Amino acid sequence: MSLFGSTSGFGTGGTSMFGSTTADNHNPMKDIEVTSPPDDSISCLAFSPPTLPGNFLIAGSWANDVRCWEVQDNGQTIPKAQQMHAGPVLDGCWSDDGSKVFTASCDKTAKMWDLNSNQAIQIAQHDAPVKTIHWIKAPNYSCVMTGSWDKTLKFWDTRSPAPMMTLQLPERCYCADVVHPMAAVATAERGLIVYQLENQPSEFRRIESPLKHQHRCVAIFKDKVNKPTGFALGSIEGRVAIHYINPPNPAKDNFTFKCHRSNGTNTSAPQDIYAVNGIAFHPVHGTLATVGSDGRFSFWDKDARTKLKTSEQLDQPISACCFNHNGNIFAYASSYDWSKGHEFYNPQKKNYIFLRNAAEELKPRNKK
Amino acid sequence: MAICQFFLQGRCRFGERCWNEHPRGGARYGPSASHYQGGGGGGWGTANQRYTNVIQPSTFKSTWGGSRDHGRGLFGSSDFGSSGGSSSSKNTDFSQNRFSALMNSQNTADGYKDEEERLLECVVKDMEMWESSGQWIFSSYSPMKEKPNVSGFSDFSPEELRLEYYNCRANNNIQNYMNSIQQLANQWKNRLLQLKTLNASTKAALLSELKNTITQPLPSFGFGGQQTSSFGLSSFPVNSSSTSASSFSFKTSSSLVSASSGSTPAFGSSPAGCNPPAFGVTSSPSVSRSVGFGSPAAPSAASFSFKTSETTSGLGTSGFSGFGNASAVNSSSTTSLTAFGSFNAAVAASPSHSSSTLFGQSASASGHNVTPVPSAVTNNAPSDKLYTPKSELTAEEIQQFEAKRFTLGKIPLRPPPLELI
């Protein structure tokens, strides 16, 4: 299996170069640093699909660029290419054959980047920044789904300038996830809609938000037979809701749990509550990872309802995360997510992307 | 049937299955007893229904995370806090409200009132938590799962604000951004304090809001009364889901998209690039929003336009969040405009921008007045007077005050005139 090798050495490979003499906490977990990270905050990470041999990682950033690295089995990362947008890149995804990368940006467009020719063309247009982009591969059609702050969800055949379909959202799209044939979109004002994508995308159900505050990220999970069966929804208030679409017993099966909060074991001191910036499910084990503004990541087993691990605290919030296609690599980005406003924004601060071996740590707890 | 005493206290273990009566349709609040054994936490134990008024031991408290329980903190390495689905919404406020619920039920024995108390308790606790936790403040809020959003809190995501900052930085306009953020933060703070120290009128308004899914016009909170999009949200999804369902087809239905995408909408005869007044009437600017829904929306457009048509001036249209408001307006403009950008747009935009038609005359007025407003900031300190005489206000400020909602980026920095209160 293409692992990062044994535990020896590679964790420190990147950090030692930067002369961490003082108590530099930018990589307390001693994970592998990706070389040439973007110059501004990273908004999204995505690994290549299994159809592509090897692992390629793309990251979109607020520096208007999207970069691509090859991640080798020994942990080395080689920058391969980059493309620019006219505005910060908010989301990116791969096509199912791994030949194209789709990127969504604040310049209200989405582009398709052909990696072989290193050309990018615009494929989508919205009236407001495009927040989410996903590739949909259905048996009878394929398209790109873009969600935007203009309160629409549009579906694009990359060959034509007009959308195949437009769906209205109740509010601005904040996050979305697609696992065929299901798509989940979370909007502003606690809106939550599930779509079914067979035949053609249509709204399946509007769901009452299980959370009390603003939605921040959503990720669909699958059941034992690999069908999407529910989603995890994270909010700005340090809480994740696990929601099944058709559970046998909603009251018991759906639940929320608190995460990314400062340890409030003493009741007197108020907790610090941080936003959950990203949720990702391990493709093999079905366990999930959450990353938050507190600069930590955590692994959870939602079936056993337990926490598997919490990381040390990084000195910056973790703004994005993802797993590679076989779940061996967990990538997370350490960069400022604006959770404390502009006062805490330091353009000089370096942003990082870390890679961690995820094969062992995310094994589910055995159910008692 | 006998009234279920446990339900009145908020802890009926049988819920819908309970043999006794749960007054006020509150059957959904009782959790079903047997289902909570094992699974997320065995806190309920195996006691049967017939135990007397023994306070539930704290063992259950230690295994359930609860939702708004301050003392819980991070649950330990082996447990999830669970707040379940709707039927356990009662549970979640349970742990801290237990005693107040008991006290109330002793006084009134009225399950309905109990629920209200619980809601208010919940709101207060949440406000306290929100204030002290340092979490993101520009967020919507609702005290319980099936309740609508509490007004006065609109959603702005960190990315939206960050984009604003970047745009302002590109235009050397950071002060603008900071002022607007300050405004929003003050409004949030005011609303939070209001909800934390619930006085009679806030309580009444809040409760009526939470009871109805269609919100009534809310009392303005004095200066800067800002309606949330719950006002709009309740009307919008009803329309959008019905209309959008009818307008699906896999063919290019770009005409159904907001007209600003450039293609002429179904109604035809539209000035290019502008949101045409689809019904030929100039008054309700909200009509132009409905263009995006296509002709089947004609009746529904009228039906929800009545809600927003209370606003006379174009600036205040559509009781949606300030960001969404202006961004829809500026939708066809080429520069990346949001509410903040509306300031610049008014200055820089040529009249052919849709923003001008939607704003009507006010755009040209605001175009002139954009500079005086910032200078008003520098000239007067936000006045010591409680009200500004109408004569001193710019036309734009007057429009803002007259509008139902402030448009972000145009929020006046001086108090309103006495006449408009």
CSV table of N, CA, C and O in Angstrom, one decimal, chain A residues 34-38 45 55-60 66-71 77-81 94 353:
chain,number,residue,atom,x,y,z
A,34,VAL,N,3.6,20.4,3.2
A,34,VAL,CA,3.6,20.5,1.7
A,34,VAL,C,4.5,21.7,1.3
A,34,VAL,O,4.4,22.7,1.8
A,35,THR,N,5.3,21.4,0.3
A,35,THR,CA,6.2,22.5,-0.2
A,35,THR,C,5.4,23.5,-1.0
A,35,THR,O,4.4,23.2,-1.6
A,36,SER,N,6.0,24.7,-1.0
A,36,SER,CA,5.4,25.9,-1.7
A,36,SER,C,3.9,26.0,-1.4
A,36,SER,O,3.1,25.9,-2.3
A,37,PRO,N,3.5,26.2,-0.2
A,37,PRO,CA,2.1,26.4,0.1
A,37,PRO,C,1.7,27.8,-0.5
A,37,PRO,O,2.5,28.6,-0.8
A,38,PRO,N,0.3,28.0,-0.6
A,38,PRO,CA,-0.2,29.2,-1.1
A,38,PRO,C,0.2,30.4,-0.2
A,38,PRO,O,0.5,30.2,1.0
A,45,LEU,N,-9.3,22.0,0.0
A,45,LEU,CA,-8.3,20.9,-0.4
A,45,LEU,C,-9.0,19.8,-1.0
A,45,LEU,O,-10.1,19.5,-0.6
A,55,ASN,N,-1.2,10.1,-6.0
A,55,ASN,CA,-2.0,11.1,-5.3
A,55,ASN,C,-1.6,12.5,-5.7
A,55,ASN,O,-0.4,12.9,-5.7
A,56,PHE,N,-2.6,13.2,-6.1
A,56,PHE,CA,-2.4,14.6,-6.4
A,56,PHE,C,-3.3,15.5,-5.5
A,56,PHE,O,-4.5,15.1,-5.3
A,57,LEU,N,-2.8,16.5,-5.1
A,57,LEU,CA,-3.6,17.4,-4.2
A,57,LEU,C,-3.7,18.8,-4.8
A,57,LEU,O,-2.8,19.3,-5.3
A,58,ILE,N,-5.0,19.3,-4.7
A,58,ILE,CA,-5.1,20.7,-5.1
A,58,ILE,C,-5.6,21.5,-3.9
A,58,ILE,O,-6.3,21.0,-3.1
A,59,ALA,N,-5.2,22.7,-3.9
A,59,ALA,CA,-5.6,23.6,-2.9
A,59,ALA,C,-6.0,25.0,-3.5
A,59,ALA,O,-5.2,25.5,-4.3
A,60,GLY,N,-7.1,25.5,-3.1
A,60,GLY,CA,-7.5,26.8,-3.5
A,60,GLY,C,-7.3,27.8,-2.4
A,60,GLY,O,-7.4,27.4,-1.2
A,66,VAL,N,-5.1,28.4,-7.5
A,66,VAL,CA,-5.3,27.1,-7.1
A,66,VAL,C,-4.0,26.3,-7.6
A,66,VAL,O,-3.6,26.5,-8.7
A,67,ARG,N,-3.4,25.6,-6.6
A,67,ARG,CA,-2.2,24.9,-6.9
A,67,ARG,C,-2.4,23.4,-6.9
A,67,ARG,O,-3.3,22.9,-6.2
A,68,CYS,N,-1.5,22.7,-7.6
A,68,CYS,CA,-1.6,21.3,-7.6
A,68,CYS,C,-0.2,20.7,-7.3
A,68,CYS,O,0.8,21.2,-7.8
A,69,TRP,N,-0.2,19.7,-6.4
A,69,TRP,CA,1.0,19.0,-6.0
A,69,TRP,C,0.9,17.5,-6.3
A,69,TRP,O,-0.2,17.0,-6.2
A,70,GLU,N,2.0,16.9,-6.6
A,70,GLU,CA,2.0,15.5,-6.6
A,70,GLU,C,2.5,15.0,-5.2
A,70,GLU,O,3.5,15.5,-4.8
A,71,VAL,N,1.8,14.1,-4.6
A,71,VAL,CA,2.2,13.6,-3.3
A,71,VAL,C,2.7,12.2,-3.5
A,71,VAL,O,2.0,11.3,-3.9
A,77,THR,N,6.4,16.1,-1.6
A,77,THR,CA,5.4,16.8,-2.4
A,77,THR,C,6.1,17.7,-3.4
A,77,THR,O,7.0,18.4,-3.1
A,78,ILE,N,5.6,17.5,-4.6
A,78,ILE,CA,6.2,18.2,-5.7
A,78,ILE,C,5.2,19.2,-6.4
A,78,ILE,O,4.2,18.7,-6.9
A,79,PRO,N,5.4,20.4,-6.3
A,79,PRO,CA,4.5,21.4,-6.9
A,79,PRO,C,4.5,21.1,-8.4
A,79,PRO,O,5.5,21.0,-9.0
A,80,LYS,N,3.2,21.0,-8.9
A,80,LYS,CA,3.1,20.7,-10.4
A,80,LYS,C,2.7,21.9,-11.2
A,80,LYS,O,3.2,22.1,-12.2
A,81,ALA,N,1.6,22.5,-10.8
A,81,ALA,CA,1.1,23.6,-11.6
A,81,ALA,C,0.2,24.5,-10.8
A,81,ALA,O,-0.2,24.1,-9.7
A,94,TRP,N,-12.3,17.6,-8.2
A,94,TRP,CA,-11.8,16.9,-9.3
A,94,TRP,C,-12.9,16.3,-10.2
A,94,TRP,O,-14.0,15.9,-9.6
A,353,ILE,N,0.1,23.5,4.6
A,353,ILE,CA,-0.8,22.3,4.4
A,353,ILE,C,0.0,21.2,5.0
A,353,ILE,O,1.2,21.0,4.6
